[in-house]
Amino acid sequence: VDPYGFERPADFDYAAYEEFFSTYLVILTKRAIKWSRLVKGGGAVRRSATVKRYVRKGIPLEHRARVWMAVSGAQAQMDQNPGYYHRLLQGERSSCLEEAIRTDLNRTFPDNVRFRKTAEPCLQKTLYNVLLAYGMHNQGVGYCQGMNFIAGYLILITKNEEESFWLLDALVGRILPDYYSPAMLGLKTDQEVLAELVRLKMPAVAALMEGHGVLWTLVVSRWFICLFVDILPVETVLRIWDCLFNEGSKILFRVALTLIKQHQTFILEATSVPDICDRFKQITRGSFVTECHTFMQKIFSEPGSLSMTTITRLRESHRAALLAQG
């Protein structure tokens, strides 16, 4: 079982992981000292060039919840709305919403010992509360598959129901553009944006996809919906989320482009649609993604320049095209 409660798979390469972790531990120790200096005195962590640099190099686990809350705006929302979360749970409920959430509870992290019914305390109840409160808070979204994985990770990191709710609100309500609404327009838009970025930066991969008639949604929709949860190793996902909360959703494009670029030759060897889909699964495993520190350095160098202005422009044009299609 790893530090977050996930069971290691049967084929887990302990030797390779130990080798990586022994070097990563040295980095973590150095970062922990620097972060302790930054947050000492208990003052608020504010967005700045220093914080951005520190976040990109990883937030130590003991400070992660506090920093996520601060840089995402979740702390400010929670402070401005005292008691709101508990009022949502005490208010009138929707049986349809409750049923949708209950259906997914057992499917959420069956490989995590803390989410099992036998666990004490069992995090399923906490997860249910967070998702129910969010569904009541944002009735335009309600509950959508994928939110269970995101809320689950938030609970594992914050160990706090109310903070998890406000971080979920930061992600679904502000950071991710319209991923979880019934029409999922934001999600569809971002898949088109990624396709265009691949056409610009890796035309051979785009040509392979188009030649075989493979829709991008087939290979990347879970990357976006689950924010790489259950796709990349836990530690790597948390490092991605560090930047996601601080810098916004363009980080998701950096990760996706890096995964594709790093394995471009491997992907281009595919000869059929099932082969392409399988290779896109394989590129999310192995040492490249496990060695999270190097991986995070790569996402800021490999894809080249990727400004929020570019992302916004591409989003606007693809969103308009999707709306025109009806």
CSV table of C-alpha atoms in Angstrom, one decimal:
chain,number,residue,atom,x,y,z
A,1,VAL,CA,0.0,0.0,0.0
A,2,ASP,CA,1.4,3.4,-0.9
A,3,PRO,CA,1.3,6.5,1.4
A,4,TYR,CA,-2.1,7.5,0.1
A,5,GLY,CA,-3.8,4.1,0.7
A,6,PHE,CA,-3.6,2.7,-2.9
A,7,GLU,CA,-2.6,-0.9,-3.2
A,8,ARG,CA,0.5,-1.6,-5.4
A,9,PRO,CA,-0.4,-3.6,-8.5
A,10,ALA,CA,0.9,-7.2,-8.7
A,11,ASP,CA,3.5,-6.3,-11.4
A,12,PHE,CA,4.8,-3.2,-9.5
A,13,ASP,CA,8.5,-2.7,-10.2
A,14,TYR,CA,9.8,-2.1,-6.6
A,15,ALA,CA,13.5,-2.0,-7.6
A,16,ALA,CA,12.9,0.8,-10.2
A,17,TYR,CA,10.7,2.7,-7.8
A,18,GLU,CA,13.2,2.5,-4.9
A,19,GLU,CA,15.9,3.8,-7.2
A,20,PHE,CA,13.8,6.8,-8.3
A,21,PHE,CA,12.5,7.5,-4.8
A,22,SER,CA,15.9,7.5,-3.2
A,23,THR,CA,16.9,10.4,-5.4
A,24,TYR,CA,13.5,12.1,-5.2
A,25,LEU,CA,13.6,12.0,-1.4
A,26,VAL,CA,16.7,14.2,-1.5
A,27,ILE,CA,14.8,16.7,-3.7
A,28,LEU,CA,11.7,16.5,-1.4
A,29,THR,CA,13.8,17.2,1.7
A,30,LYS,CA,15.4,20.3,0.1
A,31,ARG,CA,12.0,21.6,-1.1
A,32,ALA,CA,10.4,21.0,2.4
A,33,ILE,CA,13.1,23.3,4.0
A,34,LYS,CA,12.4,26.0,1.4
A,35,TRP,CA,8.6,25.7,1.8
A,36,SER,CA,8.8,25.8,5.6
A,37,ARG,CA,10.6,29.1,5.4
A,38,LEU,CA,8.1,30.4,2.9
A,39,VAL,CA,5.0,29.5,5.0
A,40,LYS,CA,6.4,30.1,8.5
A,41,GLY,CA,4.4,32.5,10.6
A,42,GLY,CA,1.1,31.1,9.2
A,43,GLY,CA,0.4,34.1,6.9
A,44,ALA,CA,-1.4,33.6,3.6
A,45,VAL,CA,0.4,32.2,0.6
A,46,ARG,CA,-0.1,34.6,-2.3
A,47,ARG,CA,0.5,34.1,-6.0
A,48,SER,CA,3.9,35.5,-7.0
A,49,ALA,CA,6.8,34.6,-9.2
A,50,THR,CA,8.5,32.9,-6.2
A,51,VAL,CA,5.4,30.9,-5.4
A,52,LYS,CA,5.0,29.9,-9.0
A,53,ARG,CA,8.6,28.7,-9.2
A,54,TYR,CA,8.2,26.8,-5.9
A,55,VAL,CA,4.9,25.2,-6.9
A,56,ARG,CA,6.4,24.0,-10.2
A,57,LYS,CA,9.1,22.2,-8.2
A,58,GLY,CA,6.4,20.5,-6.0
A,59,ILE,CA,4.6,21.3,-2.8
A,60,PRO,CA,5.5,19.1,0.1
A,61,LEU,CA,2.6,16.9,1.2
A,62,GLU,CA,2.4,18.6,4.7
A,63,HIS,CA,1.8,22.0,3.0
A,64,ARG,CA,-0.2,20.9,-0.1
A,65,ALA,CA,-3.8,21.4,1.2
A,66,ARG,CA,-3.0,24.8,2.6
A,67,VAL,CA,-1.2,26.0,-0.6
A,68,TRP,CA,-4.0,24.6,-2.9
A,69,MET,CA,-6.6,26.4,-0.8
A,70,ALA,CA,-4.7,29.7,-1.0
A,71,VAL,CA,-3.7,29.8,-4.7
A,72,SER,CA,-7.0,28.5,-6.1
A,73,GLY,CA,-9.1,31.1,-4.2
A,74,ALA,CA,-10.9,28.3,-2.3
A,75,GLN,CA,-9.8,29.6,1.0
A,76,ALA,CA,-11.1,33.0,0.3
A,77,GLN,CA,-14.5,31.5,-0.8
A,78,MET,CA,-14.7,29.4,2.4
A,79,ASP,CA,-13.8,32.4,4.6
A,80,GLN,CA,-16.5,34.5,2.9
A,81,ASN,CA,-19.2,31.8,3.3
A,82,PRO,CA,-18.9,30.4,6.8
A,83,GLY,CA,-21.3,27.5,7.5
A,84,TYR,CA,-22.5,27.4,3.8
A,85,TYR,CA,-21.2,23.8,3.3
A,86,HIS,CA,-23.0,22.4,6.3
A,87,ARG,CA,-26.2,24.3,5.3
A,88,LEU,CA,-26.1,22.6,1.9
A,89,LEU,CA,-26.0,19.2,3.6
A,90,GLN,CA,-28.9,20.0,5.9
A,91,GLY,CA,-31.0,21.4,3.1
A,92,GLU,CA,-33.6,19.7,0.9
A,93,ARG,CA,-32.1,16.9,-1.1
A,94,SER,CA,-32.6,15.5,-4.6
A,95,SER,CA,-33.2,11.8,-4.7
A,96,CYS,CA,-32.0,11.7,-8.4
A,97,LEU,CA,-28.7,13.3,-7.4
A,98,GLU,CA,-28.3,11.0,-4.4
A,99,GLU,CA,-28.9,7.9,-6.5
A,100,ALA,CA,-26.3,9.0,-9.2
A,101,ILE,CA,-23.7,9.6,-6.5
A,102,ARG,CA,-24.4,6.3,-4.6
A,103,THR,CA,-24.1,4.3,-7.9
A,104,ASP,CA,-20.5,5.5,-8.3
A,105,LEU,CA,-19.3,5.3,-4.7
A,106,ASN,CA,-18.2,1.6,-4.9
A,107,ARG,CA,-16.5,2.3,-8.2
A,108,THR,CA,-14.4,5.0,-6.7
A,109,PHE,CA,-10.9,3.7,-6.0
A,110,PRO,CA,-11.6,0.0,-5.2
A,111,ASP,CA,-7.8,-0.3,-4.9
A,112,ASN,CA,-7.6,2.2,-2.0
A,113,VAL,CA,-7.9,0.8,1.5
A,114,ARG,CA,-9.3,4.0,2.9
A,115,PHE,CA,-12.4,3.9,0.6
A,116,ARG,CA,-13.4,0.4,1.5
A,117,LYS,CA,-16.5,-0.2,3.6
A,118,THR,CA,-14.4,-2.0,6.1
A,119,ALA,CA,-12.1,1.0,6.6
A,120,GLU,CA,-12.3,3.0,9.8
A,121,PRO,CA,-13.1,5.8,9.1
A,122,CYS,CA,-14.5,4.9,5.7
A,123,LEU,CA,-14.0,7.8,3.3
A,124,GLN,CA,-17.0,6.8,1.2
A,125,LYS,CA,-19.3,8.7,3.5
A,126,THR,CA,-17.0,11.8,3.3
A,127,LEU,CA,-17.0,11.5,-0.5
A,128,TYR,CA,-20.8,11.2,-0.6
A,129,ASN,CA,-21.2,14.4,1.4
A,130,VAL,CA,-18.8,16.4,-0.7
A,131,LEU,CA,-20.4,15.3,-4.0
A,132,LEU,CA,-23.9,15.8,-2.6
A,133,ALA,CA,-23.1,19.3,-1.3
A,134,TYR,CA,-21.5,20.2,-4.6
A,135,GLY,CA,-24.5,18.9,-6.6
A,136,MET,CA,-26.8,21.1,-4.5
A,137,HIS,CA,-24.5,24.1,-4.8
A,138,ASN,CA,-24.0,23.9,-8.6
A,139,GLN,CA,-27.3,22.5,-9.8
A,140,GLY,CA,-26.4,23.2,-13.5
A,141,VAL,CA,-23.8,20.5,-13.1
A,142,GLY,CA,-25.3,18.3,-10.4
A,143,TYR,CA,-23.1,15.2,-10.4
A,144,CYS,CA,-21.1,13.9,-13.4
A,145,GLN,CA,-18.9,10.8,-13.6
A,146,GLY,CA,-15.2,11.8,-13.1
A,147,MET,CA,-16.0,14.2,-10.2
A,148,ASN,CA,-15.9,11.2,-7.8
A,149,PHE,CA,-12.2,10.6,-8.6
A,150,ILE,CA,-11.4,14.3,-8.3
A,151,ALA,CA,-13.2,14.7,-5.0
A,152,GLY,CA,-11.6,11.5,-3.8
A,153,TYR,CA,-8.1,12.8,-4.3
A,154,LEU,CA,-9.0,16.1,-2.7
A,155,ILE,CA,-10.2,14.2,0.4
A,156,LEU,CA,-7.0,12.1,0.6
A,157,ILE,CA,-4.9,15.3,0.5
A,158,THR,CA,-6.9,17.7,2.7
A,159,LYS,CA,-8.4,15.1,5.1
A,160,ASN,CA,-11.1,17.8,5.4
A,161,GLU,CA,-14.6,17.6,4.0
A,162,GLU,CA,-15.3,21.3,3.8
A,163,GLU,CA,-11.9,22.2,2.2
A,164,SER,CA,-12.5,19.4,-0.4
A,165,PHE,CA,-15.8,20.9,-1.3
A,166,TRP,CA,-14.3,24.4,-1.8
A,167,LEU,CA,-11.4,23.0,-3.9
A,168,LEU,CA,-13.9,21.0,-6.0
A,169,ASP,CA,-15.8,24.3,-6.5
A,170,ALA,CA,-12.5,26.0,-7.6
A,171,LEU,CA,-11.9,23.3,-10.1
A,172,VAL,CA,-15.3,22.7,-11.6
A,173,GLY,CA,-16.6,26.3,-11.2
A,174,ARG,CA,-13.6,28.4,-12.2
A,175,ILE,CA,-10.4,26.5,-13.3
A,176,LEU,CA,-11.9,24.0,-15.7
A,177,PRO,CA,-14.2,25.6,-18.4
A,178,ASP,CA,-17.5,23.8,-18.5
A,179,TYR,CA,-16.1,20.2,-18.3
A,180,TYR,CA,-18.9,18.7,-16.3
A,181,SER,CA,-22.1,20.3,-17.4
A,182,PRO,CA,-24.6,18.0,-19.2
A,183,ALA,CA,-23.5,19.2,-22.7
A,184,MET,CA,-19.7,19.0,-21.7
A,185,LEU,CA,-19.0,21.8,-24.1
A,186,GLY,CA,-15.8,22.8,-22.4
A,187,LEU,CA,-14.5,19.3,-22.5
A,188,LYS,CA,-15.3,18.8,-26.2
A,189,THR,CA,-13.8,22.2,-26.9
A,190,ASP,CA,-10.5,21.3,-25.1
A,191,GLN,CA,-10.2,18.0,-27.0
A,192,GLU,CA,-10.5,20.0,-30.2
A,193,VAL,CA,-7.9,22.5,-28.9
A,194,LEU,CA,-5.5,19.6,-28.1
A,195,ALA,CA,-6.1,18.2,-31.6
A,196,GLU,CA,-5.1,21.5,-33.2
A,197,LEU,CA,-2.1,21.9,-31.0
A,198,VAL,CA,-0.9,18.4,-32.0
A,199,ARG,CA,-1.5,19.4,-35.7
A,200,LEU,CA,0.7,22.4,-35.2
A,201,LYS,CA,3.5,20.8,-33.1
A,202,MET,CA,3.4,17.1,-34.2
A,203,PRO,CA,1.7,17.0,-37.6
A,204,ALA,CA,2.7,13.3,-38.2
A,205,VAL,CA,0.7,12.2,-35.1
A,206,ALA,CA,-2.3,14.3,-36.3
A,207,ALA,CA,-2.0,12.7,-39.8
A,208,LEU,CA,-2.0,9.2,-38.2
A,209,MET,CA,-5.1,10.0,-36.2
A,210,GLU,CA,-6.9,11.5,-39.2
A,211,GLY,CA,-5.8,8.7,-41.5
A,212,HIS,CA,-7.3,6.1,-39.3
A,213,GLY,CA,-10.4,8.2,-38.5
A,214,VAL,CA,-9.6,8.1,-34.7
A,215,LEU,CA,-11.4,10.8,-32.8
A,216,TRP,CA,-9.3,12.5,-30.1
A,217,THR,CA,-12.2,11.9,-27.6
A,218,LEU,CA,-11.5,8.2,-27.8
A,219,VAL,CA,-7.9,8.5,-26.5
A,220,VAL,CA,-7.9,11.6,-24.3
A,221,SER,CA,-11.4,12.3,-22.8
A,222,ARG,CA,-10.5,10.5,-19.6
A,223,TRP,CA,-7.2,12.5,-19.3
A,224,PHE,CA,-9.3,15.7,-19.1
A,225,ILE,CA,-12.4,14.5,-17.2
A,226,CYS,CA,-10.3,12.8,-14.5
A,227,LEU,CA,-7.5,15.3,-14.5
A,228,PHE,CA,-5.1,12.3,-15.0
A,229,VAL,CA,-6.4,10.5,-11.9
A,230,ASP,CA,-6.2,6.7,-12.3
A,231,ILE,CA,-4.2,7.4,-15.5
A,232,LEU,CA,-0.8,8.6,-14.3
A,233,PRO,CA,0.9,7.6,-11.0
A,234,VAL,CA,-0.5,9.3,-7.9
A,235,GLU,CA,2.6,11.4,-7.1
A,236,THR,CA,2.8,12.6,-10.7
A,237,VAL,CA,-1.0,13.6,-10.6
A,238,LEU,CA,-0.5,15.6,-7.4
A,239,ARG,CA,2.5,17.4,-8.9
A,240,ILE,CA,0.3,18.3,-12.0
A,241,TRP,CA,-2.5,19.5,-9.7
A,242,ASP,CA,0.0,21.7,-7.8
A,243,CYS,CA,0.4,23.6,-11.0
A,244,LEU,CA,-3.3,23.3,-12.1
A,245,PHE,CA,-4.5,25.1,-8.9
A,246,ASN,CA,-1.9,27.8,-9.3
A,247,GLU,CA,-1.6,28.3,-13.1
A,248,GLY,CA,-4.9,27.1,-14.4
A,249,SER,CA,-6.1,24.6,-17.1
A,250,LYS,CA,-3.4,25.2,-19.7
A,251,ILE,CA,-1.3,22.8,-17.6
A,252,LEU,CA,-3.5,19.9,-18.8
A,253,PHE,CA,-2.4,20.7,-22.4
A,254,ARG,CA,1.2,20.8,-21.4
A,255,VAL,CA,0.9,17.3,-19.8
A,256,ALA,CA,-1.0,15.9,-22.8
A,257,LEU,CA,1.4,17.3,-25.4
A,258,THR,CA,4.5,16.1,-23.4
A,259,LEU,CA,3.1,12.6,-23.2
A,260,ILE,CA,2.4,12.5,-26.9
A,261,LYS,CA,5.7,14.2,-28.0
A,262,GLN,CA,7.9,12.0,-25.8
A,263,HIS,CA,6.3,8.9,-27.3
A,264,GLN,CA,5.8,10.2,-30.8
A,265,THR,CA,7.9,7.5,-32.5
A,266,PHE,CA,6.1,4.7,-30.6
A,267,ILE,CA,2.6,6.1,-31.4
A,268,LEU,CA,3.6,6.5,-35.1
A,269,GLU,CA,4.3,2.7,-35.3
A,270,ALA,CA,0.6,2.0,-34.8
A,271,THR,CA,-1.1,0.3,-37.7
A,272,SER,CA,-4.8,0.2,-36.7
A,273,VAL,CA,-7.4,1.9,-34.5
A,274,PRO,CA,-7.2,-0.6,-31.6
A,275,ASP,CA,-3.4,-0.3,-31.8
A,276,ILE,CA,-3.5,3.5,-31.6
A,277,CYS,CA,-5.8,3.3,-28.6
A,278,ASP,CA,-3.6,0.8,-26.9
A,279,ARG,CA,-0.5,2.8,-27.4
A,280,PHE,CA,-2.2,5.9,-25.9
A,281,LYS,CA,-2.8,3.7,-22.8
A,282,GLN,CA,0.8,2.5,-22.7
A,283,ILE,CA,2.3,6.0,-22.8
A,284,THR,CA,0.8,6.8,-19.4
A,285,ARG,CA,2.8,4.0,-17.7
A,286,GLY,CA,6.5,3.4,-17.1
A,287,SER,CA,9.5,5.3,-15.8
A,288,PHE,CA,8.9,8.5,-17.8
A,289,VAL,CA,5.7,9.2,-15.9
A,290,THR,CA,6.7,7.7,-12.6
A,291,GLU,CA,9.8,10.0,-12.2
A,292,CYS,CA,7.5,12.9,-11.5
A,293,HIS,CA,10.2,15.5,-10.9
A,294,THR,CA,11.8,15.1,-14.3
A,295,PHE,CA,8.4,14.7,-15.9
A,296,MET,CA,7.3,18.1,-14.5
A,297,GLN,CA,10.5,19.7,-15.8
A,298,LYS,CA,9.7,18.3,-19.2
A,299,ILE,CA,6.1,19.6,-19.4
A,300,PHE,CA,7.5,23.1,-19.2
A,301,SER,CA,10.2,22.6,-21.8
A,302,GLU,CA,8.9,19.9,-24.3
A,303,PRO,CA,5.8,21.5,-25.7
A,304,GLY,CA,7.5,24.8,-26.3
A,305,SER,CA,5.7,28.1,-25.8
A,306,LEU,CA,2.0,27.8,-24.9
A,307,SER,CA,0.5,31.0,-23.7
A,308,MET,CA,-3.0,31.4,-22.2
A,309,THR,CA,-3.7,33.9,-25.0
A,310,THR,CA,-3.2,31.1,-27.5
A,311,ILE,CA,-5.4,28.7,-25.5
A,312,THR,CA,-8.1,31.2,-25.1
A,313,ARG,CA,-8.1,32.1,-28.9
A,314,LEU,CA,-8.3,28.4,-29.8
A,315,ARG,CA,-11.0,27.7,-27.3
A,316,GLU,CA,-13.1,30.5,-28.6
A,317,SER,CA,-12.9,29.4,-32.3
A,318,HIS,CA,-13.5,25.7,-31.5
A,319,ARG,CA,-16.3,26.4,-29.1
A,320,ALA,CA,-18.0,28.6,-31.7
A,321,ALA,CA,-17.6,25.7,-34.3
A,322,LEU,CA,-19.1,23.2,-31.9
A,323,LEU,CA,-22.1,25.5,-31.1
A,324,ALA,CA,-22.6,26.0,-34.8
A,325,GLN,CA,-22.8,22.2,-35.3
A,326,GLY,CA,-25.5,22.1,-32.6
